[in-house]
Amino acid sequence: MIITIDGPAAAGKGTLASKLALKYNLAYFDTGMVYRAVGLEMLLAQNSLEDVEKAEKLAQSLTFPRMIELSKNPDFRSLEGSKAASSVAAMPGVRSALLLMQQNFSQNPVFADGSKADGAIYDGRDTGTVICPHADIKFFVTASPEVRAMRRFKEYESKGQKADYNEVLEQTIERDARDYAREGSQPAQDAIHFDTSDMSIEEVFEKACKIIENR
Ligand code: DC
């Protein structure tokens, strides 16, 4: 079984995906990690975030183990790391270089320890449209920019990272504009929509489980 969960940043995709992966024994691929990995490589190499050629080269040489290694760096999910990820994700050459790595996971889904799984759950922006258009179930999860910015702000605070709510809100709106301008980022036609602005994660999870079990 392949499930995709798309939607904007901090809409609750990751939490929902992790809970569903655990319940249905599915391997989980957080596809934002591929862009975060390339963005962080750019920062570590002190490349300009406008340097498309260097970003494409780094995307072409990215491997799964390197991505996991980079994910341990505190900047992988920092404000700066998020900006870098969003910049490289806007480059078509970077996206196409990372396409196969993401698609291959659905043919051979594996858990974090390397053992084989019977299916996969993806979270991202284009997983139901570009990466796995034939997924069995597609969700599109969203929430208002203010609610999402507050979630990200609290996440930074809980990690002891400095952040300003207004700056996080501004960045959320900017990232939405950049992320949704490109093809494939709109909801898949057959996606089931959830607005999580006024829903608890338990409510979202229960609704999603009912849909999965009814299929
Ligand atoms: O989901 P995230 O915040 O970790 O994603 C990091 C960046 O990568 C974000 O700017 C959106 C982009 N992204 C994308 O363009 N396509 C995906 N499938 C996943 C993430």
Coordinates of N, CA and C and ligand atoms in Angstrom, one line a residue:
M1 N 0.8 -1.2 0.0 CA 0.0 0.0 0.0 C 0.9 1.3 0.0
I2 N 0.5 2.2 -0.8 CA 1.2 3.5 -0.9 C 0.2 4.6 -0.5
I3 N 0.6 5.4 0.5 CA -0.2 6.5 0.9 C 0.6 7.8 0.8
T4 N 0.0 8.8 0.2 CA 0.7 10.1 0.1 C 0.0 11.2 1.0
I5 N 0.8 12.0 1.6 CA 0.2 13.1 2.4 C 0.9 14.4 1.9
D6 N 0.2 15.3 1.2 CA 0.8 16.5 0.7 C 0.2 17.7 1.4
G7 N 0.8 18.9 1.3 CA 0.3 20.1 1.9 C 1.4 21.0 2.3
P8 N 1.0 22.2 2.8 CA 2.1 23.2 3.1 C 2.8 22.9 4.4
A9 N 3.9 23.6 4.6 CA 4.7 23.4 5.8 C 3.9 23.6 7.1
A10 N 4.2 22.7 8.1 CA 3.6 22.7 9.4 C 2.1 22.6 9.4
A11 N 1.6 21.9 8.4 CA 0.1 21.6 8.4 C -0.2 20.4 9.3
G12 N 0.8 19.6 9.6 CA 0.6 18.4 10.4 C 0.8 17.1 9.7
K13 N 1.4 17.3 8.5 CA 1.6 16.1 7.6 C 2.6 15.1 8.3
G14 N 3.7 15.6 8.8 CA 4.7 14.7 9.4 C 4.2 13.9 10.6
T15 N 3.4 14.6 11.5 CA 2.9 13.9 12.7 C 1.9 12.8 12.2
L16 N 1.0 13.2 11.3 CA 0.0 12.2 10.8 C 0.7 11.1 10.1
A17 N 1.7 11.4 9.3 CA 2.4 10.3 8.5 C 3.1 9.3 9.5
S18 N 3.8 9.9 10.6 CA 4.5 9.0 11.5 C 3.5 8.1 12.2
K19 N 2.4 8.7 12.6 CA 1.4 7.9 13.4 C 0.8 6.8 12.5
L20 N 0.5 7.1 11.2 CA -0.1 6.1 10.3 C 1.0 5.0 10.0
A21 N 2.2 5.5 9.8 CA 3.3 4.5 9.5 C 3.4 3.5 10.6
L22 N 3.3 3.9 11.8 CA 3.4 3.0 13.0 C 2.2 2.1 13.0
K23 N 1.0 2.6 12.9 CA -0.2 1.8 13.0 C -0.3 0.8 11.9
Y24 N 0.1 1.2 10.6 CA -0.1 0.2 9.5 C 1.2 -0.4 9.0
N25 N 2.2 -0.2 9.9 CA 3.5 -0.9 9.6 C 4.1 -0.5 8.2
L26 N 4.1 0.8 7.9 CA 4.6 1.3 6.6 C 5.9 2.0 6.8
A27 N 6.7 1.9 5.8 CA 8.0 2.7 5.8 C 7.6 4.2 5.5
Y28 N 8.3 5.1 6.2 CA 7.9 6.5 6.1 C 9.0 7.3 5.3
F29 N 8.6 8.0 4.3 CA 9.6 8.9 3.6 C 9.1 10.3 3.7
D30 N 9.9 11.1 4.5 CA 9.6 12.5 4.6 C 10.4 13.2 3.5
T31 N 9.7 13.5 2.3 CA 10.4 13.9 1.1 C 11.1 15.3 1.2
G32 N 10.6 16.1 2.2 CA 11.2 17.4 2.4 C 12.7 17.2 2.8
M33 N 13.1 16.0 3.3 CA 14.4 15.8 3.7 C 15.4 15.9 2.5
V34 N 15.0 15.5 1.3 CA 15.9 15.5 0.2 C 16.3 17.0 -0.2
Y35 N 15.3 17.9 0.0 CA 15.6 19.3 -0.3 C 16.4 19.9 0.8
R36 N 16.0 19.5 2.1 CA 16.8 20.0 3.2 C 18.3 19.6 3.1
A37 N 18.5 18.3 2.7 CA 19.8 17.8 2.5 C 20.6 18.6 1.5
V38 N 20.0 18.9 0.4 CA 20.8 19.6 -0.7 C 21.0 21.1 -0.2
G39 N 20.0 21.7 0.4 CA 20.1 23.0 1.0 C 21.2 23.1 2.0
L40 N 21.3 22.1 2.9 CA 22.3 22.1 3.9 C 23.7 21.9 3.3
E41 N 23.8 21.1 2.3 CA 25.1 20.9 1.5 C 25.5 22.2 1.0
M42 N 24.6 23.0 0.5 CA 24.9 24.3 -0.1 C 25.4 25.2 1.0
L43 N 24.8 25.2 2.1 CA 25.2 26.1 3.2 C 26.6 25.6 3.7
L44 N 26.8 24.3 3.9 CA 28.1 23.8 4.4 C 29.3 24.2 3.4
A45 N 28.9 24.1 2.1 CA 30.0 24.5 1.1 C 30.1 26.0 0.9
Q46 N 29.3 26.7 1.6 CA 29.3 28.2 1.5 C 29.0 28.6 0.1
N47 N 28.1 27.9 -0.6 CA 27.7 28.3 -2.0 C 26.6 29.3 -1.9
S48 N 26.5 30.1 -2.9 CA 25.4 31.0 -2.9 C 24.1 30.2 -3.2
L49 N 23.0 30.6 -2.6 CA 21.8 29.8 -2.8 C 21.2 30.1 -4.2
E50 N 21.8 30.9 -4.9 CA 21.3 31.2 -6.3 C 22.1 30.3 -7.3
D51 N 23.1 29.6 -6.8 CA 24.0 28.9 -7.7 C 23.3 27.6 -8.1
V52 N 22.6 27.6 -9.2 CA 21.8 26.5 -9.7 C 22.7 25.3 -10.0
E53 N 23.8 25.6 -10.7 CA 24.7 24.5 -11.2 C 25.2 23.7 -10.0
K54 N 25.7 24.4 -9.0 CA 26.2 23.7 -7.8 C 25.1 22.9 -7.1
A55 N 23.9 23.5 -7.0 CA 22.8 22.8 -6.3 C 22.5 21.5 -7.1
E56 N 22.5 21.6 -8.4 CA 22.1 20.5 -9.2 C 23.1 19.4 -9.0
K57 N 24.4 19.7 -9.0 CA 25.5 18.7 -8.8 C 25.3 18.0 -7.5
L58 N 25.0 18.8 -6.4 CA 24.9 18.2 -5.1 C 23.6 17.3 -5.1
A59 N 22.6 17.7 -5.8 CA 21.4 16.9 -5.8 C 21.7 15.6 -6.5
Q60 N 22.4 15.6 -7.6 CA 22.8 14.4 -8.4 C 23.6 13.4 -7.6
S61 N 24.4 14.0 -6.6 CA 25.3 13.0 -5.9 C 24.7 12.7 -4.5
L62 N 23.5 13.2 -4.2 CA 22.9 12.9 -2.9 C 22.5 11.4 -2.8
T63 N 22.9 10.8 -1.6 CA 22.5 9.4 -1.4 C 21.7 9.3 -0.1
F64 N 20.9 8.3 0.1 CA 20.1 8.1 1.3 C 21.0 8.2 2.6
P65 N 22.1 7.4 2.7 CA 22.9 7.5 3.9 C 23.4 9.0 4.2
R66 N 23.8 9.7 3.1 CA 24.3 11.1 3.3 C 23.1 12.0 3.8
M67 N 21.9 11.7 3.3 CA 20.8 12.5 3.7 C 20.5 12.3 5.2
I68 N 20.6 11.0 5.6 CA 20.4 10.7 7.1 C 21.5 11.4 7.9
E69 N 22.7 11.3 7.5 CA 23.8 11.9 8.2 C 23.6 13.5 8.3
L70 N 23.2 14.1 7.2 CA 22.9 15.5 7.3 C 21.8 15.9 8.2
S71 N 20.8 15.0 8.3 CA 19.6 15.3 9.1 C 19.9 15.4 10.6
K72 N 21.1 15.0 11.0 CA 21.6 15.1 12.4 C 22.1 16.5 12.7
N73 N 22.4 17.3 11.7 CA 23.0 18.6 11.8 C 21.8 19.6 12.3
P74 N 22.1 20.4 13.4 CA 21.0 21.3 13.9 C 20.5 22.2 12.9
D75 N 21.3 22.5 11.8 CA 20.7 23.4 10.8 C 19.8 22.8 9.8
F76 N 19.7 21.4 9.9 CA 18.8 20.7 8.9 C 17.4 21.3 9.0
R77 N 16.9 21.6 10.2 CA 15.5 22.1 10.4 C 15.5 23.5 11.0
S78 N 16.6 24.2 11.0 CA 16.6 25.6 11.5 C 16.0 26.5 10.4
L79 N 15.8 27.8 10.9 CA 15.2 28.8 10.0 C 16.0 28.9 8.7
E80 N 17.4 29.0 8.9 CA 18.3 29.1 7.8 C 18.3 27.9 6.9
G81 N 18.2 26.7 7.5 CA 18.2 25.5 6.8 C 16.9 25.4 5.9
S82 N 15.8 25.9 6.5 CA 14.5 25.8 5.8 C 14.5 26.7 4.6
K83 N 15.1 27.9 4.8 CA 15.2 28.8 3.7 C 16.0 28.2 2.5
A84 N 17.1 27.6 2.9 CA 18.0 27.0 1.9 C 17.3 25.9 1.2
A85 N 16.5 25.1 1.9 CA 15.7 23.9 1.3 C 14.7 24.5 0.3
S86 N 14.0 25.6 0.7 CA 13.0 26.1 -0.1 C 13.6 26.7 -1.4
S87 N 14.8 27.3 -1.3 CA 15.5 27.9 -2.5 C 15.9 26.8 -3.5
V88 N 16.5 25.7 -3.0 CA 16.9 24.6 -3.9 C 15.7 23.9 -4.5
A89 N 14.6 23.8 -3.6 CA 13.4 23.1 -4.1 C 12.7 23.8 -5.3
A90 N 13.1 25.1 -5.4 CA 12.5 25.9 -6.5 C 13.2 25.7 -7.8
M91 N 14.3 24.9 -7.8 CA 15.1 24.7 -9.0 C 14.7 23.4 -9.7
P92 N 14.2 23.5 -11.0 CA 13.7 22.3 -11.7 C 14.7 21.2 -11.8
G93 N 16.0 21.6 -12.1 CA 17.1 20.6 -12.2 C 17.3 19.9 -10.9
V94 N 17.2 20.5 -9.8 CA 17.3 19.9 -8.5 C 16.2 18.9 -8.3
R95 N 15.0 19.3 -8.6 CA 13.8 18.4 -8.5 C 13.9 17.2 -9.3
S96 N 14.4 17.4 -10.6 CA 14.4 16.2 -11.4 C 15.5 15.3 -11.0
A97 N 16.6 15.8 -10.5 CA 17.7 15.0 -10.0 C 17.3 14.1 -8.8
L98 N 16.3 14.6 -8.0 CA 15.9 13.9 -6.8 C 14.7 13.1 -7.0
L99 N 14.2 13.1 -8.2 CA 12.9 12.4 -8.5 C 13.0 10.9 -8.3
L100 N 14.0 10.3 -9.0 CA 14.2 8.8 -9.0 C 14.4 8.3 -7.6
M101 N 15.2 9.0 -6.8 CA 15.5 8.5 -5.4 C 14.2 8.4 -4.6
Q102 N 13.3 9.4 -4.9 CA 12.0 9.3 -4.1 C 11.1 8.3 -4.7
Q103 N 11.1 8.1 -6.0 CA 10.1 7.1 -6.6 C 10.6 5.7 -6.3
N104 N 11.9 5.5 -6.3 CA 12.4 4.1 -6.0 C 12.0 3.6 -4.7
F105 N 11.8 4.5 -3.8 CA 11.4 4.1 -2.4 C 10.1 3.3 -2.4
S106 N 9.2 3.7 -3.3 CA 7.9 3.0 -3.3 C 8.0 1.6 -3.9
Q107 N 9.1 1.3 -4.7 CA 9.3 -0.1 -5.2 C 9.9 -0.9 -4.2
N108 N 10.7 -0.3 -3.3 CA 11.5 -1.0 -2.4 C 11.5 -0.3 -1.0
P109 N 10.3 -0.2 -0.4 CA 10.3 0.5 0.9 C 11.0 -0.2 2.0
V110 N 11.8 0.5 2.7 CA 12.5 0.0 3.9 C 12.3 0.8 5.1
F111 N 12.4 0.2 6.3 CA 12.3 0.9 7.5 C 13.7 1.5 7.8
A112 N 13.7 2.3 8.9 CA 15.0 3.0 9.2 C 16.1 2.0 9.5
D113 N 15.8 0.8 10.0 CA 16.9 -0.2 10.3 C 17.2 -1.0 9.0
G114 N 16.6 -0.7 7.9 CA 17.0 -1.4 6.6 C 16.1 -2.5 6.3
S115 N 15.2 -2.9 7.2 CA 14.4 -4.1 6.9 C 13.2 -3.7 6.0
K116 N 12.8 -4.7 5.2 CA 11.8 -4.5 4.2 C 10.4 -4.2 4.7
A117 N 9.7 -3.3 4.1 CA 8.3 -3.0 4.5 C 7.3 -3.3 3.4
D118 N 6.1 -3.6 3.7 CA 5.1 -3.9 2.6 C 4.5 -2.7 1.9
G119 N 4.8 -1.6 2.4 CA 4.3 -0.4 1.7 C 4.9 0.9 2.3
A120 N 4.5 2.0 1.8 CA 5.2 3.2 2.2 C 4.2 4.4 2.3
I121 N 4.6 5.3 3.2 CA 3.8 6.5 3.4 C 4.8 7.7 3.1
Y122 N 4.3 8.5 2.2 CA 5.1 9.7 1.8 C 4.5 11.0 2.4
D123 N 5.4 11.9 2.7 CA 4.9 13.2 3.0 C 5.7 14.3 2.3
G124 N 5.0 15.3 1.7 CA 5.7 16.3 0.9 C 4.8 17.3 0.3
R125 N 5.1 17.7 -0.9 CA 4.3 18.7 -1.6 C 3.7 18.1 -2.9
D126 N 4.5 17.2 -3.5 CA 4.1 16.7 -4.8 C 4.0 15.2 -4.8
T127 N 3.9 14.6 -3.7 CA 4.0 13.1 -3.6 C 2.8 12.4 -4.3
G128 N 1.7 13.0 -4.2 CA 0.5 12.4 -4.8 C 0.3 12.8 -6.3
T129 N 1.1 13.8 -6.7 CA 0.9 14.2 -8.1 C 2.1 13.8 -9.0
V130 N 3.3 14.1 -8.5 CA 4.5 13.8 -9.3 C 5.2 12.5 -8.9
I131 N 5.5 12.3 -7.6 CA 6.3 11.2 -7.1 C 5.5 9.9 -7.3
C132 N 4.3 9.8 -6.7 CA 3.5 8.6 -6.7 C 2.1 8.9 -7.2
P133 N 1.9 9.2 -8.5 CA 0.6 9.5 -8.9 C -0.4 8.3 -8.8
H134 N 0.1 7.1 -8.7 CA -0.7 5.9 -8.6 C -0.9 5.5 -7.2
A135 N -0.6 6.3 -6.2 CA -0.8 5.9 -4.8 C -2.2 5.4 -4.5
D136 N -2.3 4.5 -3.5 CA -3.6 4.0 -3.2 C -4.5 5.0 -2.5
I137 N -3.9 5.8 -1.6 CA -4.7 6.8 -0.9 C -3.9 8.1 -0.9
K138 N -4.5 9.2 -1.2 CA -3.8 10.5 -1.1 C -4.6 11.5 -0.2
F139 N -3.8 12.0 0.7 CA -4.4 13.1 1.6 C -3.8 14.4 1.3
F140 N -4.5 15.5 1.4 CA -4.0 16.8 1.3 C -4.3 17.5 2.6
V141 N -3.3 17.9 3.4 CA -3.5 18.4 4.7 C -3.1 19.9 4.8
T142 N -3.9 20.7 5.3 CA -3.6 22.1 5.3 C -4.0 22.8 6.7
A143 N -3.7 24.0 6.9 CA -4.1 24.8 8.0 C -3.8 26.3 7.7
S144 N -4.4 27.2 8.4 CA -4.2 28.6 8.1 C -2.7 29.0 8.3
P145 N -2.1 30.0 7.6 CA -0.7 30.3 7.7 C -0.4 30.7 9.2
E146 N -1.4 31.4 9.9 CA -1.1 31.8 11.3 C -1.0 30.6 12.2
V147 N -1.8 29.6 12.0 CA -1.7 28.4 12.9 C -0.4 27.7 12.6
R148 N -0.1 27.6 11.3 CA 1.1 26.9 10.9 C 2.4 27.6 11.4
A149 N 2.4 28.9 11.3 CA 3.5 29.7 11.8 C 3.7 29.5 13.3
M150 N 2.6 29.5 14.0 CA 2.6 29.3 15.5 C 3.2 28.0 15.8
R151 N 2.8 26.9 15.1 CA 3.4 25.6 15.3 C 4.9 25.5 15.1
R152 N 5.3 26.2 14.0 CA 6.8 26.2 13.7 C 7.5 27.0 14.8
F153 N 6.9 28.1 15.2 CA 7.6 29.0 16.2 C 7.8 28.2 17.5
K154 N 6.7 27.5 17.9 CA 6.8 26.7 19.1 C 7.8 25.6 19.0
E155 N 7.9 25.0 17.8 CA 8.9 23.9 17.5 C 10.3 24.5 17.7
Y156 N 10.6 25.7 17.1 CA 11.9 26.3 17.3 C 12.2 26.6 18.8
E157 N 11.2 27.1 19.5 CA 11.4 27.5 20.9 C 11.7 26.2 21.7
S158 N 11.0 25.1 21.4 CA 11.2 23.9 22.2 C 12.6 23.3 22.0
K159 N 13.2 23.7 20.8 CA 14.6 23.2 20.5 C 15.6 24.2 21.0
G160 N 15.1 25.3 21.6 CA 16.0 26.3 22.1 C 16.6 27.2 21.0
Q161 N 15.9 27.2 19.8 CA 16.4 28.0 18.7 C 15.7 29.3 18.7
K162 N 16.5 30.4 18.4 CA 16.0 31.7 18.5 C 15.0 31.9 17.3
A163 N 13.8 32.5 17.6 CA 12.9 32.8 16.5 C 11.9 33.9 16.9
D164 N 11.4 34.6 15.9 CA 10.5 35.6 16.1 C 9.2 35.2 15.4
Y165 N 8.0 35.3 16.1 CA 6.8 34.8 15.5 C 6.5 35.5 14.2
N166 N 6.7 36.8 14.1 CA 6.3 37.5 12.9 C 7.2 37.2 11.7
E167 N 8.5 36.9 12.1 CA 9.4 36.4 11.0 C 9.0 35.1 10.5
V168 N 8.6 34.2 11.5 CA 8.2 32.8 11.1 C 7.0 32.9 10.2
L169 N 6.0 33.8 10.6 CA 4.8 34.0 9.8 C 5.1 34.5 8.4
E170 N 6.0 35.5 8.3 CA 6.4 36.0 7.0 C 7.1 35.0 6.2
Q171 N 7.9 34.1 6.8 CA 8.6 33.1 6.1 C 7.6 32.0 5.6
T172 N 6.6 31.7 6.4 CA 5.6 30.8 6.0 C 4.9 31.2 4.8
I173 N 4.5 32.5 4.8 CA 3.7 33.0 3.6 C 4.6 33.0 2.4
E174 N 5.9 33.4 2.6 CA 6.8 33.5 1.4 C 7.0 32.1 0.9
R175 N 7.2 31.1 1.8 CA 7.5 29.7 1.3 C 6.2 29.1 0.6
D176 N 5.0 29.5 1.1 CA 3.8 29.0 0.4 C 3.8 29.5 -1.0
A177 N 4.1 30.8 -1.1 CA 4.1 31.4 -2.5 C 5.0 30.7 -3.4
R178 N 6.3 30.4 -2.9 CA 7.3 29.8 -3.7 C 6.9 28.3 -4.0
D179 N 6.5 27.6 -2.9 CA 6.2 26.2 -3.1 C 5.0 25.9 -4.0
Y180 N 4.0 26.8 -3.9 CA 2.7 26.6 -4.7 C 2.7 27.1 -6.1
A181 N 3.8 27.9 -6.4 CA 3.8 28.5 -7.7 C 4.2 27.4 -8.7
R182 N 4.8 26.3 -8.3 CA 5.2 25.3 -9.3 C 4.2 24.2 -9.5
E183 N 4.4 23.6 -10.7 CA 3.5 22.5 -11.1 C 3.6 21.3 -10.2
G184 N 2.5 20.7 -9.9 CA 2.6 19.4 -9.1 C 2.4 19.7 -7.6
S185 N 2.5 21.0 -7.2 CA 2.3 21.3 -5.8 C 0.8 21.5 -5.4
Q186 N 0.0 21.6 -6.4 CA -1.5 21.7 -6.1 C -2.0 20.3 -5.7
P187 N -3.1 20.3 -4.9 CA -3.6 19.0 -4.5 C -3.9 18.1 -5.7
A188 N -3.7 16.8 -5.5 CA -4.0 15.8 -6.6 C -5.6 15.9 -6.7
Q189 N -6.1 15.6 -7.9 CA -7.5 15.6 -8.0 C -8.3 14.7 -7.1
D190 N -7.6 13.5 -6.9 CA -8.2 12.5 -6.1 C -7.8 12.5 -4.6
A191 N -7.3 13.6 -4.2 CA -6.8 13.7 -2.8 C -8.0 14.0 -1.8
I192 N -7.9 13.5 -0.6 CA -8.9 13.8 0.4 C -8.3 14.9 1.3
H193 N -9.1 16.0 1.4 CA -8.6 17.2 2.1 C -8.9 17.2 3.6
F194 N -7.9 17.7 4.4 CA -8.2 17.9 5.8 C -7.7 19.3 6.1
D195 N -8.5 20.1 6.8 CA -8.0 21.4 7.3 C -7.8 21.2 8.8
T196 N -6.5 21.3 9.3 CA -6.2 20.9 10.7 C -6.2 22.1 11.6
S197 N -6.6 23.3 11.1 CA -6.5 24.5 11.9 C -7.2 24.4 13.2
D198 N -8.4 23.7 13.2 CA -9.1 23.6 14.5 C -9.3 22.1 14.9
M199 N -8.4 21.3 14.4 CA -8.5 19.9 14.7 C -7.3 19.4 15.5
S200 N -7.5 18.5 16.5 CA -6.3 18.0 17.2 C -5.7 16.9 16.3
I201 N -4.5 16.5 16.6 CA -3.8 15.5 15.8 C -4.6 14.2 16.0
E202 N -5.2 13.9 17.2 CA -5.9 12.7 17.4 C -7.2 12.6 16.4
E203 N -7.8 13.8 16.3 CA -9.0 13.8 15.4 C -8.6 13.5 14.0
V204 N -7.5 14.2 13.5 CA -7.0 14.0 12.2 C -6.7 12.5 11.9
F205 N -6.0 12.0 12.9 CA -5.5 10.6 12.8 C -6.7 9.6 12.7
E206 N -7.7 9.8 13.6 CA -8.9 8.9 13.6 C -9.6 9.0 12.2
K207 N -9.7 10.2 11.7 CA -10.4 10.4 10.4 C -9.7 9.7 9.3
A208 N -8.3 9.8 9.3 CA -7.5 9.2 8.3 C -7.6 7.7 8.4
C209 N -7.6 7.2 9.6 CA -7.6 5.7 9.8 C -9.0 5.2 9.3
K210 N -10.0 5.9 9.6 CA -11.4 5.4 9.1 C -11.3 5.3 7.5
I211 N -10.8 6.3 6.9 CA -10.7 6.3 5.4 C -9.9 5.2 4.9
I212 N -8.7 4.9 5.6 CA -7.8 3.9 5.1 C -8.6 2.5 5.3
E213 N -9.2 2.3 6.4 CA -9.9 1.0 6.7 C -11.1 0.8 5.8
N214 N -11.7 1.9 5.4 CA -12.9 1.7 4.5 C -12.5 1.4 3.1
R215 N -11.2 1.6 2.8 CA -10.8 1.3 1.4 C -10.7 -0.2 1.2
Ligands
DC1 O1 8.3 19.7 4.4 P1 9.6 20.5 4.7 O2 9.3 21.8 5.4 O3 10.6 19.7 5.4 O4 10.2 20.8 3.2 C1 11.4 21.5 3.0 C2 11.3 22.3 1.7 O5 11.2 21.4 0.6 C3 10.0 23.2 1.6 O6 10.4 24.5 1.1 C4 9.2 22.6 0.5 C5 10.1 21.7 -0.2 N1 9.5 20.4 -0.6 C6 9.1 20.3 -1.9 O7 9.3 21.2 -2.7 N2 8.6 19.1 -2.4 C7 8.4 18.1 -1.5 N3 7.9 16.9 -1.9 C8 8.8 18.2 -0.1 C9 9.3 19.4 0.3

